[in-house]
mmCIF file of C-alpha atoms and ligand atoms in Angstrom:
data_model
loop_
_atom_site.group_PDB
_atom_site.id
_atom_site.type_symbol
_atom_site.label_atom_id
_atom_site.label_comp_id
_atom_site.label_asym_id
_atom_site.label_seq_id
_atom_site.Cartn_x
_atom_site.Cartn_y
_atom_site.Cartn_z
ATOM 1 C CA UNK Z 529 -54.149 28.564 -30.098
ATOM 2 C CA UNK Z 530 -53.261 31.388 -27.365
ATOM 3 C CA UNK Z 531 -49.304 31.890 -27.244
ATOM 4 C CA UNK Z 532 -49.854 32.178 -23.466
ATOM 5 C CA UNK Z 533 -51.676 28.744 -23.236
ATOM 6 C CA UNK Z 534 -48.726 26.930 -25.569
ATOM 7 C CA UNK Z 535 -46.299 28.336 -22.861
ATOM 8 C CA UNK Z 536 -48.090 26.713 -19.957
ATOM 9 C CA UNK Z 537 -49.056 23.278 -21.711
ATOM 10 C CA UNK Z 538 -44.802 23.334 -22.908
ATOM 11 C CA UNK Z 539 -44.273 23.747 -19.233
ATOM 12 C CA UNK Z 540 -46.785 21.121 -18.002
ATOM 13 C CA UNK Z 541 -45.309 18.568 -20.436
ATOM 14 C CA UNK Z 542 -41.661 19.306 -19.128
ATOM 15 C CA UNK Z 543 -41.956 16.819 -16.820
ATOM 16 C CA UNK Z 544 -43.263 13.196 -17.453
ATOM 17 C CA UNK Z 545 -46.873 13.210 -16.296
ATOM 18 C CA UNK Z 546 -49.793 10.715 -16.358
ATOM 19 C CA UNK Z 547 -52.102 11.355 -19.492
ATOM 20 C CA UNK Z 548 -55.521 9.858 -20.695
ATOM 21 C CA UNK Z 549 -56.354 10.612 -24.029
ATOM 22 C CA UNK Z 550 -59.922 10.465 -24.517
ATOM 23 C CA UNK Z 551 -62.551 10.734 -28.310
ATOM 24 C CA UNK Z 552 -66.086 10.532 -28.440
ATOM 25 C CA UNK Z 553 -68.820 7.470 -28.291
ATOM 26 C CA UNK Z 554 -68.311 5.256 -31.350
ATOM 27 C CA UNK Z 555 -65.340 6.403 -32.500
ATOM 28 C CA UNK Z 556 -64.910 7.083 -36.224
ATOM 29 C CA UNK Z 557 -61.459 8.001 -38.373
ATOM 30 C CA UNK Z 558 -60.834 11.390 -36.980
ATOM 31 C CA UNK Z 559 -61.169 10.314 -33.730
ATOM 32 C CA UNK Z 560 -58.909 7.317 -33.429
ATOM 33 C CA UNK Z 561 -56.804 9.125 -35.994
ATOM 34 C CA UNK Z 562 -56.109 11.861 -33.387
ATOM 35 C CA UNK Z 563 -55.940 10.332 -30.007
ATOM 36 C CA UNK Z 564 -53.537 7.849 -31.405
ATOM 37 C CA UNK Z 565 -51.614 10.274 -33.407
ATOM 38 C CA UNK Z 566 -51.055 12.486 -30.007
ATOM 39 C CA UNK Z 567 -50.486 9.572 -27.753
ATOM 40 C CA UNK Z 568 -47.474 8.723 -30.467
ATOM 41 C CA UNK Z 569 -46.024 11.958 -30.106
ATOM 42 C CA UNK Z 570 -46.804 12.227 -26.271
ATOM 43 C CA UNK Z 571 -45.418 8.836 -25.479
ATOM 44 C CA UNK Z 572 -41.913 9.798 -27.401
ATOM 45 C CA UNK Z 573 -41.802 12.471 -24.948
ATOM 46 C CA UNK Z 574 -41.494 9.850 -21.699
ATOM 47 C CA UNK Z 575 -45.060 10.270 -20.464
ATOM 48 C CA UNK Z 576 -47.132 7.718 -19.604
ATOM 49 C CA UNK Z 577 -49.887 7.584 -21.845
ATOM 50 C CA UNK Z 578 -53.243 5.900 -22.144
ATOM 51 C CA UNK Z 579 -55.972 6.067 -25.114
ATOM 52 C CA UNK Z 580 -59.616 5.384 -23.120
ATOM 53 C CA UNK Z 581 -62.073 5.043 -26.181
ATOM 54 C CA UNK Z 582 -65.917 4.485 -24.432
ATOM 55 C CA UNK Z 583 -66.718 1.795 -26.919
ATOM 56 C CA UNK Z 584 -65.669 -0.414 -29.733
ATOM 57 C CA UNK Z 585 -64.892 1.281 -32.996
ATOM 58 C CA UNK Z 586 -65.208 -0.108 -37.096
ATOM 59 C CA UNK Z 587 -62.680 -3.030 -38.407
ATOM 60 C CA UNK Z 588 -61.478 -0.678 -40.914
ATOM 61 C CA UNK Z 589 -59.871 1.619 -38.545
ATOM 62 C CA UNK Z 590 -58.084 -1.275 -36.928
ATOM 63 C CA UNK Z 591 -54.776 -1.364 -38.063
ATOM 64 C CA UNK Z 592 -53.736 1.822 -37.498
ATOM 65 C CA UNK Z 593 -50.506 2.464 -35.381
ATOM 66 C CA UNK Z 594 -51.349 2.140 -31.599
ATOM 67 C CA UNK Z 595 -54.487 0.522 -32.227
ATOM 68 C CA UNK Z 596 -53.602 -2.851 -29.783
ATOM 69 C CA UNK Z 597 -53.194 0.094 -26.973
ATOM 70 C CA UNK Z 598 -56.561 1.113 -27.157
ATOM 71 C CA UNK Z 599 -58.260 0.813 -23.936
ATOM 72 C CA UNK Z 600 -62.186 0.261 -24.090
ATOM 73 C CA UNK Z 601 -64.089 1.899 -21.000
ATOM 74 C CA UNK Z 602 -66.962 -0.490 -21.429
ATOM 75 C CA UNK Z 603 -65.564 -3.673 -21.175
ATOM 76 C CA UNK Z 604 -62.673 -2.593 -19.203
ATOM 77 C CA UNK Z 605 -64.288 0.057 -17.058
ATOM 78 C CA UNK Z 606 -62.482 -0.769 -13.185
ATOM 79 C CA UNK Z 607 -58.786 -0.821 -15.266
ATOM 80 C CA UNK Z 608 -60.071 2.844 -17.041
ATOM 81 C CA UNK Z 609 -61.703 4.488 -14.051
ATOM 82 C CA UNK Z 610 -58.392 3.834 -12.579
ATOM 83 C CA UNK Z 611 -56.255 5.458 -15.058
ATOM 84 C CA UNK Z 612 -58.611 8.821 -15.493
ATOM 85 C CA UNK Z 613 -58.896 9.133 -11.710
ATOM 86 C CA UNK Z 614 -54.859 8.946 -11.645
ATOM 87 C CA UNK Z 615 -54.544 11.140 -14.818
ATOM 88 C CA UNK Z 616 -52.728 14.259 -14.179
ATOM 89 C CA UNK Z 617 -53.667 15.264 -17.734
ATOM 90 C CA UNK Z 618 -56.541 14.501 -19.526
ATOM 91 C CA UNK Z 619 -57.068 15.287 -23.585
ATOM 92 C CA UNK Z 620 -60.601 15.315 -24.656
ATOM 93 C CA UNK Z 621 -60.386 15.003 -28.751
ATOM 94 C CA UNK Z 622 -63.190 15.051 -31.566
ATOM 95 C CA UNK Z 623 -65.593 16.210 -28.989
ATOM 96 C CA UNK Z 624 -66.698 19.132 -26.967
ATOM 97 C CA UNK Z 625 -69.487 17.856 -24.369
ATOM 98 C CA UNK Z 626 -68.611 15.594 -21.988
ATOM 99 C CA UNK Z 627 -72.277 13.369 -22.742
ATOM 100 C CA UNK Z 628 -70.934 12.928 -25.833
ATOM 101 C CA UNK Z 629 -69.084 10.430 -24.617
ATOM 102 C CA UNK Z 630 -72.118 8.266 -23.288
ATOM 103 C CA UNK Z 631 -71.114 6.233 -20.272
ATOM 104 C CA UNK Z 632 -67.835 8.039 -19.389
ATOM 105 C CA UNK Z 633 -69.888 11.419 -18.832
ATOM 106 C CA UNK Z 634 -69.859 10.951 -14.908
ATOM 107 C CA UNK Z 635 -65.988 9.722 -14.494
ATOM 108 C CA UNK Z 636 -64.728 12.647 -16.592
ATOM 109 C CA UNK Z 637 -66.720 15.015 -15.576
ATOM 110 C CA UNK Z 638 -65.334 14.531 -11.513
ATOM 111 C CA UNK Z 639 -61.536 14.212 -12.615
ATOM 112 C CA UNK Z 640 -59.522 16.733 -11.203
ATOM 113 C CA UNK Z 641 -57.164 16.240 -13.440
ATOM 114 C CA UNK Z 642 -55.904 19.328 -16.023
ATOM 115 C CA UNK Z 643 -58.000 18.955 -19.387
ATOM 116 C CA UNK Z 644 -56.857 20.476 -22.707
ATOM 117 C CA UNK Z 645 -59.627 20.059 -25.187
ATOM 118 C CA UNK Z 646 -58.999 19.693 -28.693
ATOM 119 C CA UNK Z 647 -62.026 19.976 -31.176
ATOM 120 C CA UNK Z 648 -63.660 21.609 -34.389
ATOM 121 C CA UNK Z 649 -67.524 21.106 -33.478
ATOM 122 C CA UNK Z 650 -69.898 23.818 -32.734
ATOM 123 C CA UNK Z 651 -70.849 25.071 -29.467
ATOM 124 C CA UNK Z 652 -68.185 23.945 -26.766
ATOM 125 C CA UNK Z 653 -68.999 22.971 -22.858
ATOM 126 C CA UNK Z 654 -67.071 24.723 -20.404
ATOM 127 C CA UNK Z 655 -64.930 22.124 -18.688
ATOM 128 C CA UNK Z 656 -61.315 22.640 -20.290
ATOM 129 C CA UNK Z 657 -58.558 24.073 -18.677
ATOM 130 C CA UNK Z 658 -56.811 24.598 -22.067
ATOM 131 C CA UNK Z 659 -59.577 25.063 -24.687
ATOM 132 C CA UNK Z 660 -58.561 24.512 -28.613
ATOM 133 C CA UNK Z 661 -61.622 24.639 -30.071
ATOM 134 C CA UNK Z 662 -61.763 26.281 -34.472
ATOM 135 C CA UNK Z 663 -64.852 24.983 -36.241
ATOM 136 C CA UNK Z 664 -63.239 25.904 -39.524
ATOM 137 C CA UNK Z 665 -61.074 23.158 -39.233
ATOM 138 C CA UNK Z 666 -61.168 20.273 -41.341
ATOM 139 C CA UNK Z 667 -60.518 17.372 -38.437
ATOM 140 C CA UNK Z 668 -59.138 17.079 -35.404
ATOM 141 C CA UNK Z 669 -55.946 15.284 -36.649
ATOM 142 C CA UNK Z 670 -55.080 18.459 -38.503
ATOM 143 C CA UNK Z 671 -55.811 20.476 -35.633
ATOM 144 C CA UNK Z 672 -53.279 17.978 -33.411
ATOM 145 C CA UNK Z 673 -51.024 18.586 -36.211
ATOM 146 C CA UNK Z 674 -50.936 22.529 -35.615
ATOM 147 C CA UNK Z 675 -50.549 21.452 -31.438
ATOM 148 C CA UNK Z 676 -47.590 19.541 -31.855
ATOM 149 C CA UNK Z 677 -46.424 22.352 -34.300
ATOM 150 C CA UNK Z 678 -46.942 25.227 -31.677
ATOM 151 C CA UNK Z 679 -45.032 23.227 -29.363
ATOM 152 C CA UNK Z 680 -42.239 23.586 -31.774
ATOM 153 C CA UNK Z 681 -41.696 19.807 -32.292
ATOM 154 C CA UNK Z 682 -42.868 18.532 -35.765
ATOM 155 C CA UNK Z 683 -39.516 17.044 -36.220
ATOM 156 C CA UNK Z 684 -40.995 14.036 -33.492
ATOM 157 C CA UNK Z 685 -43.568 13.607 -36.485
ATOM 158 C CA UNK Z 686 -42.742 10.099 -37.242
ATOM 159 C CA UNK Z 687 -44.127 7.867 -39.677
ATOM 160 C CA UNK Z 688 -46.232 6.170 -37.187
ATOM 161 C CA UNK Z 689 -47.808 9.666 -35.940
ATOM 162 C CA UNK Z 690 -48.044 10.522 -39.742
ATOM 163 C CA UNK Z 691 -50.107 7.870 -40.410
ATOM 164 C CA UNK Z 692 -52.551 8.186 -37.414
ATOM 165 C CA UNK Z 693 -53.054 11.839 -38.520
ATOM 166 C CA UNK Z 694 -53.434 11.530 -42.398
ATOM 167 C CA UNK Z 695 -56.541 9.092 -41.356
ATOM 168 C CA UNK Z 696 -58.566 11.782 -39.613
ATOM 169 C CA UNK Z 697 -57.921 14.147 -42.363
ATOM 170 C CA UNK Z 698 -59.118 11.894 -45.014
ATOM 171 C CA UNK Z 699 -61.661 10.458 -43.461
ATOM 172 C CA UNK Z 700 -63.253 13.947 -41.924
ATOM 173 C CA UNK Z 701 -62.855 15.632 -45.224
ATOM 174 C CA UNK Z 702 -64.368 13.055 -47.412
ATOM 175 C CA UNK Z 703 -60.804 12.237 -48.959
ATOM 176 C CA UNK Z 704 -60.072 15.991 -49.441
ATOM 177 C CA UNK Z 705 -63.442 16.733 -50.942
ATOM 178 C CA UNK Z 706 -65.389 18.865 -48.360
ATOM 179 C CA UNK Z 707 -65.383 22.983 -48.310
ATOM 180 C CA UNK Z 708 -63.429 22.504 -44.548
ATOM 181 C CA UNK Z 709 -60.523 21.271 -47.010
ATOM 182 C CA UNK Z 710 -58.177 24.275 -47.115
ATOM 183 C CA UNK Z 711 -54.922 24.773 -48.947
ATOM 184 C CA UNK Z 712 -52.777 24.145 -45.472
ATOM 185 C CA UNK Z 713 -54.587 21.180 -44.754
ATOM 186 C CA UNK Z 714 -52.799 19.752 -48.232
ATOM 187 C CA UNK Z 715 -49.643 21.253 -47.037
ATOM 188 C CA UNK Z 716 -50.014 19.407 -44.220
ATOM 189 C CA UNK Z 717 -50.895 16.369 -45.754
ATOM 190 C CA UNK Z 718 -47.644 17.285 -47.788
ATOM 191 C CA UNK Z 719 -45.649 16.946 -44.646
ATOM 192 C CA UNK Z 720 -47.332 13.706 -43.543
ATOM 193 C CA UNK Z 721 -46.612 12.145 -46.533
ATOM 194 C CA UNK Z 722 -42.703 13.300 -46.387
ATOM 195 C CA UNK Z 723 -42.813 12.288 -42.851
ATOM 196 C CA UNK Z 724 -44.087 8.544 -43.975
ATOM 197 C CA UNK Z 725 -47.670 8.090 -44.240
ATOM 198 C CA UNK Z 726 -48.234 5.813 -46.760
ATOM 199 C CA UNK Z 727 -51.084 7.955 -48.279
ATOM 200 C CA UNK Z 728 -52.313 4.930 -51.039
ATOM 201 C CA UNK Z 729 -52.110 2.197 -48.678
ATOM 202 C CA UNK Z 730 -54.126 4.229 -46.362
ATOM 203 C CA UNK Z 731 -56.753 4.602 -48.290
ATOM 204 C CA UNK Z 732 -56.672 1.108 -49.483
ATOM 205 C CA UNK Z 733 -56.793 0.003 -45.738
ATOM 206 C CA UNK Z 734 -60.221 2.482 -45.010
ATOM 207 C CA UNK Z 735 -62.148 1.990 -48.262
ATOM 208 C CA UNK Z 736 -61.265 -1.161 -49.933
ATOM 209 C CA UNK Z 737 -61.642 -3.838 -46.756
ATOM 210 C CA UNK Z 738 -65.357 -3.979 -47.597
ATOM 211 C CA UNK Z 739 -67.186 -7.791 -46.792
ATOM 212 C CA UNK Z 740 -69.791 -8.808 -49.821
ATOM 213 C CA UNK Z 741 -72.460 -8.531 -46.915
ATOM 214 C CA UNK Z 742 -71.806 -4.601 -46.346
ATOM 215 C CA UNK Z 743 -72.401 -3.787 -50.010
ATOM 216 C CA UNK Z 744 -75.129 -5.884 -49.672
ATOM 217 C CA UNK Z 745 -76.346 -3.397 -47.045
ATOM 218 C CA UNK Z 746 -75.333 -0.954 -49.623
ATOM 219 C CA UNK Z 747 -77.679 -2.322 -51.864
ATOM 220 C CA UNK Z 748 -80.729 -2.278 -49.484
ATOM 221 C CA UNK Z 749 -79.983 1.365 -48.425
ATOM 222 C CA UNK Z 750 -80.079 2.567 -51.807
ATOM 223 C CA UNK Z 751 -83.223 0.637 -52.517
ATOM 224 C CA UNK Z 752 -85.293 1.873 -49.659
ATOM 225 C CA UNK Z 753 -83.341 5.832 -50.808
ATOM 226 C CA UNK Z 754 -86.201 8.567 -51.321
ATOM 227 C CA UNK Z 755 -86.193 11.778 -52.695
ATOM 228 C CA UNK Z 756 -88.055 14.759 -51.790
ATOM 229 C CA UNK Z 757 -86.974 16.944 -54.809
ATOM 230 C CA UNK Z 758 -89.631 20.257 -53.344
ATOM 231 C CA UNK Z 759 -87.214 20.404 -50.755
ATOM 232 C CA UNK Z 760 -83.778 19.160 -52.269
ATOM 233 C CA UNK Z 761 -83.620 16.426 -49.774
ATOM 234 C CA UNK Z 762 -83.466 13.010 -49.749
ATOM 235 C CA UNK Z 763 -83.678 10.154 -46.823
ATOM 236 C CA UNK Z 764 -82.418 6.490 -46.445
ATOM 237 C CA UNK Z 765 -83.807 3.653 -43.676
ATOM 238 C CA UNK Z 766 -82.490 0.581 -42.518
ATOM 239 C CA UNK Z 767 -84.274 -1.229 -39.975
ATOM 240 C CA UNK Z 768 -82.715 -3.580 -37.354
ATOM 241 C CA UNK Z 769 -84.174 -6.396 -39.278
ATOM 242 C CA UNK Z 770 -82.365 -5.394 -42.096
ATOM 243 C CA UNK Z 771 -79.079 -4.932 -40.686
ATOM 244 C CA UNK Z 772 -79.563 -8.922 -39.554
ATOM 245 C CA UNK Z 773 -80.024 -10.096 -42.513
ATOM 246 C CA UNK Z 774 -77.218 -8.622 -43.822
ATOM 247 C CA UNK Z 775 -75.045 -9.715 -41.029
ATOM 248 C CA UNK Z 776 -74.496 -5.873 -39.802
ATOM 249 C CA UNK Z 777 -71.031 -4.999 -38.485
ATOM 250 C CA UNK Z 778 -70.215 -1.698 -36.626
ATOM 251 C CA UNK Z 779 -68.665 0.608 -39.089
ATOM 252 C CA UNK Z 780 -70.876 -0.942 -42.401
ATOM 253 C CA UNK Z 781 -73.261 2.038 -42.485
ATOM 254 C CA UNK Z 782 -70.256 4.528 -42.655
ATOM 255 C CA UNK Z 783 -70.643 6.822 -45.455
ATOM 256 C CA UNK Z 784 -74.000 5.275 -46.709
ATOM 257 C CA UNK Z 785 -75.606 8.988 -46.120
ATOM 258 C CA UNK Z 786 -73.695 10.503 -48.777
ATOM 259 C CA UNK Z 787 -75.397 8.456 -51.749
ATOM 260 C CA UNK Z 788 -78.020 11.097 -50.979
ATOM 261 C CA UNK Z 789 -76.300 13.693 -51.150
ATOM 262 C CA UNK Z 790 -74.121 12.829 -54.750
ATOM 263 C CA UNK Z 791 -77.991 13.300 -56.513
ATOM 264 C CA UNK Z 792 -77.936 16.122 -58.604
ATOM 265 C CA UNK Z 793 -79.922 18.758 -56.820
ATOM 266 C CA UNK Z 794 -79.830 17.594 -53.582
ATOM 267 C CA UNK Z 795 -78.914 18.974 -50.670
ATOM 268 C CA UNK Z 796 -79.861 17.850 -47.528
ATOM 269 C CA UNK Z 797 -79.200 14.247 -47.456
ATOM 270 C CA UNK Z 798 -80.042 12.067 -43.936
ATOM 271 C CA UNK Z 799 -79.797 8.172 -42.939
ATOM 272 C CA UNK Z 800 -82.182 6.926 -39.852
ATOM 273 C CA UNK Z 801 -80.628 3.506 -38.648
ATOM 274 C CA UNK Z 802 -82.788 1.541 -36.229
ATOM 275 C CA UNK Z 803 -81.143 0.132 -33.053
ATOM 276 C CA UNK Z 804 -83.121 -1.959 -31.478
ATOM 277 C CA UNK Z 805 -80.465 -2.574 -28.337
ATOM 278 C CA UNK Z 806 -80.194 1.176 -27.671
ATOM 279 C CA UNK Z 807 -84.226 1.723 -28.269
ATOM 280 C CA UNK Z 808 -83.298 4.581 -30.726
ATOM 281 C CA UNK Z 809 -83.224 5.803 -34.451
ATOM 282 C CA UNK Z 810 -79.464 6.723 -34.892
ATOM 283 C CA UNK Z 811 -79.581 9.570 -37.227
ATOM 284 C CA UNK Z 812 -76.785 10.971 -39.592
ATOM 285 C CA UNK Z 813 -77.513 13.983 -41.451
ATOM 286 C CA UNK Z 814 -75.039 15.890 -44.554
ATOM 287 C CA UNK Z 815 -75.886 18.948 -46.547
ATOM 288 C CA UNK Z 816 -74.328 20.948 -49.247
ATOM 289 C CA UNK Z 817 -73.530 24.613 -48.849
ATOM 290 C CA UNK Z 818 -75.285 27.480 -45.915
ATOM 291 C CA UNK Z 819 -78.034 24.866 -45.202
ATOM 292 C CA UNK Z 820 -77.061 23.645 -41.532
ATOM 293 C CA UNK Z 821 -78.018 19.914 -40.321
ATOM 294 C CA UNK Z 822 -75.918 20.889 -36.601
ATOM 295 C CA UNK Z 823 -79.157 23.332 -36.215
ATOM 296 C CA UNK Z 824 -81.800 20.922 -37.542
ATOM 297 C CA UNK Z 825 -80.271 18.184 -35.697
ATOM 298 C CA UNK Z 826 -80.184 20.430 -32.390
ATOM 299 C CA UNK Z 827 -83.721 21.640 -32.927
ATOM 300 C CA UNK Z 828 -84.945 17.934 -33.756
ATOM 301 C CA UNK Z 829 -83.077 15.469 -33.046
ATOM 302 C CA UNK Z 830 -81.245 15.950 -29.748
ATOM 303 C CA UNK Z 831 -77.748 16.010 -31.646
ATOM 304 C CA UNK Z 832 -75.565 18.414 -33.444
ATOM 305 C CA UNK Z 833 -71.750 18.489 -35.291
ATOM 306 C CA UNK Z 834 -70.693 20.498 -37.938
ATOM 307 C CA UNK Z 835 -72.856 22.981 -40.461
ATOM 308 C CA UNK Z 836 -72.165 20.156 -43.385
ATOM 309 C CA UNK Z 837 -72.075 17.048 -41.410
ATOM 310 C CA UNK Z 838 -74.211 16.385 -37.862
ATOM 311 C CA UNK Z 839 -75.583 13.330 -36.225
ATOM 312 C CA UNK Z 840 -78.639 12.677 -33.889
ATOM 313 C CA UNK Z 841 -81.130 10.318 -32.627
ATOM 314 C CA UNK Z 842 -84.975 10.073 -32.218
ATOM 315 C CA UNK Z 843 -86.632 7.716 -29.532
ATOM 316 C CA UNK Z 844 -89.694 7.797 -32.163
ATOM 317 C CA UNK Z 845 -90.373 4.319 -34.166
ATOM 318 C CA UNK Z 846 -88.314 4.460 -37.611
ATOM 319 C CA UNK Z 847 -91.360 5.338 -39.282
ATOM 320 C CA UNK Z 848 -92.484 8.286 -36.982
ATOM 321 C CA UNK Z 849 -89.237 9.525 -37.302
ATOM 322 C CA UNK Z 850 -89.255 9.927 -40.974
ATOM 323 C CA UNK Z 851 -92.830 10.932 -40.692
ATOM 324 C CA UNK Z 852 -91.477 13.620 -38.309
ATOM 325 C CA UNK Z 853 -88.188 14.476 -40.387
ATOM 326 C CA UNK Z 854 -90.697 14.882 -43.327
ATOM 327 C CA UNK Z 855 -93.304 17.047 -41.308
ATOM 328 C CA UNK Z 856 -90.425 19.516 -40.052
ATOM 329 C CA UNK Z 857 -88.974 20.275 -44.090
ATOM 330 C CA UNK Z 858 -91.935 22.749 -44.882
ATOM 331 C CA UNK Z 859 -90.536 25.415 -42.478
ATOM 332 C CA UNK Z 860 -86.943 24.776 -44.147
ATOM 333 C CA UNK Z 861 -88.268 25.548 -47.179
ATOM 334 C CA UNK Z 862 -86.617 28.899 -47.417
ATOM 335 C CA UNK Z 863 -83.101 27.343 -46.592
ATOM 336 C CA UNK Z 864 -83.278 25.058 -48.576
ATOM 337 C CA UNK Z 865 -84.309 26.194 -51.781
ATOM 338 C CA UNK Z 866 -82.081 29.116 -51.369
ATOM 339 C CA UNK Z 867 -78.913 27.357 -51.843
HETATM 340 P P1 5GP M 93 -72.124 11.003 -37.827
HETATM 341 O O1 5GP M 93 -73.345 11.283 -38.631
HETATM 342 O O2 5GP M 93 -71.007 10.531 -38.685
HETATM 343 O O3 5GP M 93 -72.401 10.160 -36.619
HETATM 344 O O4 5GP M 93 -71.672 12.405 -37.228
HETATM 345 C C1 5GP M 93 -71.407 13.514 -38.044
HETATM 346 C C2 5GP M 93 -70.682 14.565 -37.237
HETATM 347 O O5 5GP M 93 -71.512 15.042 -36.186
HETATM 348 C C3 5GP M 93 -69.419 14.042 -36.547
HETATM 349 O O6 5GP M 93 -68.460 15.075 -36.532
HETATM 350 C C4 5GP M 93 -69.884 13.718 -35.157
HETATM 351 O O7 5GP M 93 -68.826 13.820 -34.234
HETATM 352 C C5 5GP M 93 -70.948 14.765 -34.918
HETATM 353 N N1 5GP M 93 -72.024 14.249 -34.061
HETATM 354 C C6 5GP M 93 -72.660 13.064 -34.167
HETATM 355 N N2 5GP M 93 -73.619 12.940 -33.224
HETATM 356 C C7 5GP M 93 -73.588 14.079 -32.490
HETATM 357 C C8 5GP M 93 -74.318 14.538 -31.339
HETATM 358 O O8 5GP M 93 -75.207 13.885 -30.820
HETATM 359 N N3 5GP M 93 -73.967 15.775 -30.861
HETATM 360 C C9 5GP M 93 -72.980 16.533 -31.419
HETATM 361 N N4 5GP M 93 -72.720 17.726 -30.890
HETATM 362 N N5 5GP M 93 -72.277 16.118 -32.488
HETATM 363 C C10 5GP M 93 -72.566 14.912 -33.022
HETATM 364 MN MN1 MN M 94 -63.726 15.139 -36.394
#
């Protein structure tokens, strides 16, 4: 974060302004985590302050302080186009691109308004006035963490902001398992806790609100789970008649990818997930070490993220797209064996 850039945004904030806080299309921990953890701090400061997220988002992030704020651009879209197009300020979090944010691609992109992006993915657009972009960040809550530090004010850091941003962290880092977990991210989560995030209850509140249905689910993706042990890899499929019969809710197939990955000796680990209503194969990729899904997923898949951790989609039938997945491995070969 450029000294020089702090200065201005301190400046800009001086003075109670109109602010839209906006995350990417289905949002997941991180990204509710941070919009709601700035909107917190931004609202203690007198501004008037809106979270916009472009569709609904899991049960088990629903609790979270803030969360009866959230505005939803799809089903309110005339109340939301109002607020960006008034926005003096608008905060882009937990994404980069604005077509990452499906519908809401066109209304951001003609704001006027100033936009200070905040984001750990690869490969930024170009839109931001203020740009805080570090890929070796573990989340974007810790990242909003170091902003309202910068700023000089992590003595607003309530317990209500706490909480917001301990979600993000846990949930982006696997519970403080991935390699993007660094010693300062525990500090921070150090000063969360002190600050009042209930870091037990949290947890309790993201993991253990599963339905019998979604381990159910859990059941069936673990049946249908292949391994491809010549390339370390393994794949899991749901189909849309699948996720009827187990009664799918947004948010069940969270985390399902990883079974994959926790096999001994594998390291590229991917989940394709029918949707019928979209016409696509939603695709969610992990790996383990150099090997990096945000290329594959860019080369393949018309996605991206992180090295570790990328998503995608294929307009392909389920099974062309795992005949396709499986068809592209040979010339990974190298990559992936080299781990
Ligand atoms: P997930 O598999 O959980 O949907 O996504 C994994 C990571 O990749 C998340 O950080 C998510 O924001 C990012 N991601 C998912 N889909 C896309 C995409 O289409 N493009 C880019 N650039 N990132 C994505
Ligand atoms: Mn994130």
């Amino acid at each position: 974060m450029k000294k020089q850039d702090i200065t201005s945004i301190k400046q800009l904030l001086s003075k109670s302004k109109k602010i839209v806080i906006v995350p990417h299309k289905n949002p997941d921990g991180d990204a509710i985590g941070s919009t709601l953890g700035l909107y917190h701090y931004l609202k203690k400061a007198n501004h008037q302050v809106n979270v916009i997220v472009p569709n609904d988002y899991p049960k088990f992030l629903k609790w979270i302080p803030g969360n009866d704020t959230i505005l939803k651009y799809d089903t309110q879209t005339d109340t939301c186009e109002t607020l960006i197009n008034e926005a003096d300020i608008l905060f882009t979090l937990d994404f980069n691109a604005f077509h990452r944010t499906g519908n809401m691609e066109m209304v951001l992109s003609k704001s006027n308004a100033i936009k200070i992006m905040i984001d750990h993915h690869q490969s930024p657009d170009d839109y931001a006035t203020y740009m805080f972009s570090d890929v070796t960040m573990s989340s974007t809550c810790e990242m909003v963490y170091h902003f309202i530090d910068k700023l000089g004010d992590t003595n607003h850091i309530d317990s209500d902001i706490a909480t917001c941003l301990y979600v993000g962290i846990m949930t982006d880092t696997g519970s403080f398992r991935y390699p993007s977990t660094t010693s300062d991210t525990h500090k921070i989560i150090s000063k969360l806790i002190k600050k009042g995030a209930q870091n037990s209850n949290i947890h309790n509140n993201v993991y253990d609100t599963n339905s019998y249905e979604r381990l159910q689910l859990l059941g069936c993706a673990l049946t249908n789970l292949k391994v491809i042990p010549e390339f370390r890899a393994a794949y899991i499929t749901l189909s849309q008649e699948e996720l009827y019969q187990y009664n799918y809710k947004k948010g069940d197939t969270e985390g399902v990818v990883n079974y994959g990955l926790s096999l001994e000796g594998v390291i590229l680990a991917v989940i394709f997930i029918e949707d019928k209503q979209e016409g696509i194969i939603k695709i969610s990729l992990r790996s383990k070490g150099d090997f990096s899904v945000n290329e594959m997923s860019r080369a393949h898949f018309e996605g991206g993220g992180h090295t570790n951790a990328a998503g995608g989609k294929s307009h392909l039938s389920l099974a062309n797209t795992v005949e396709k997945f499986i068809s592209i491995l040979p010339s990974y070969k190298k990559a992936l064996n080299n781990e």
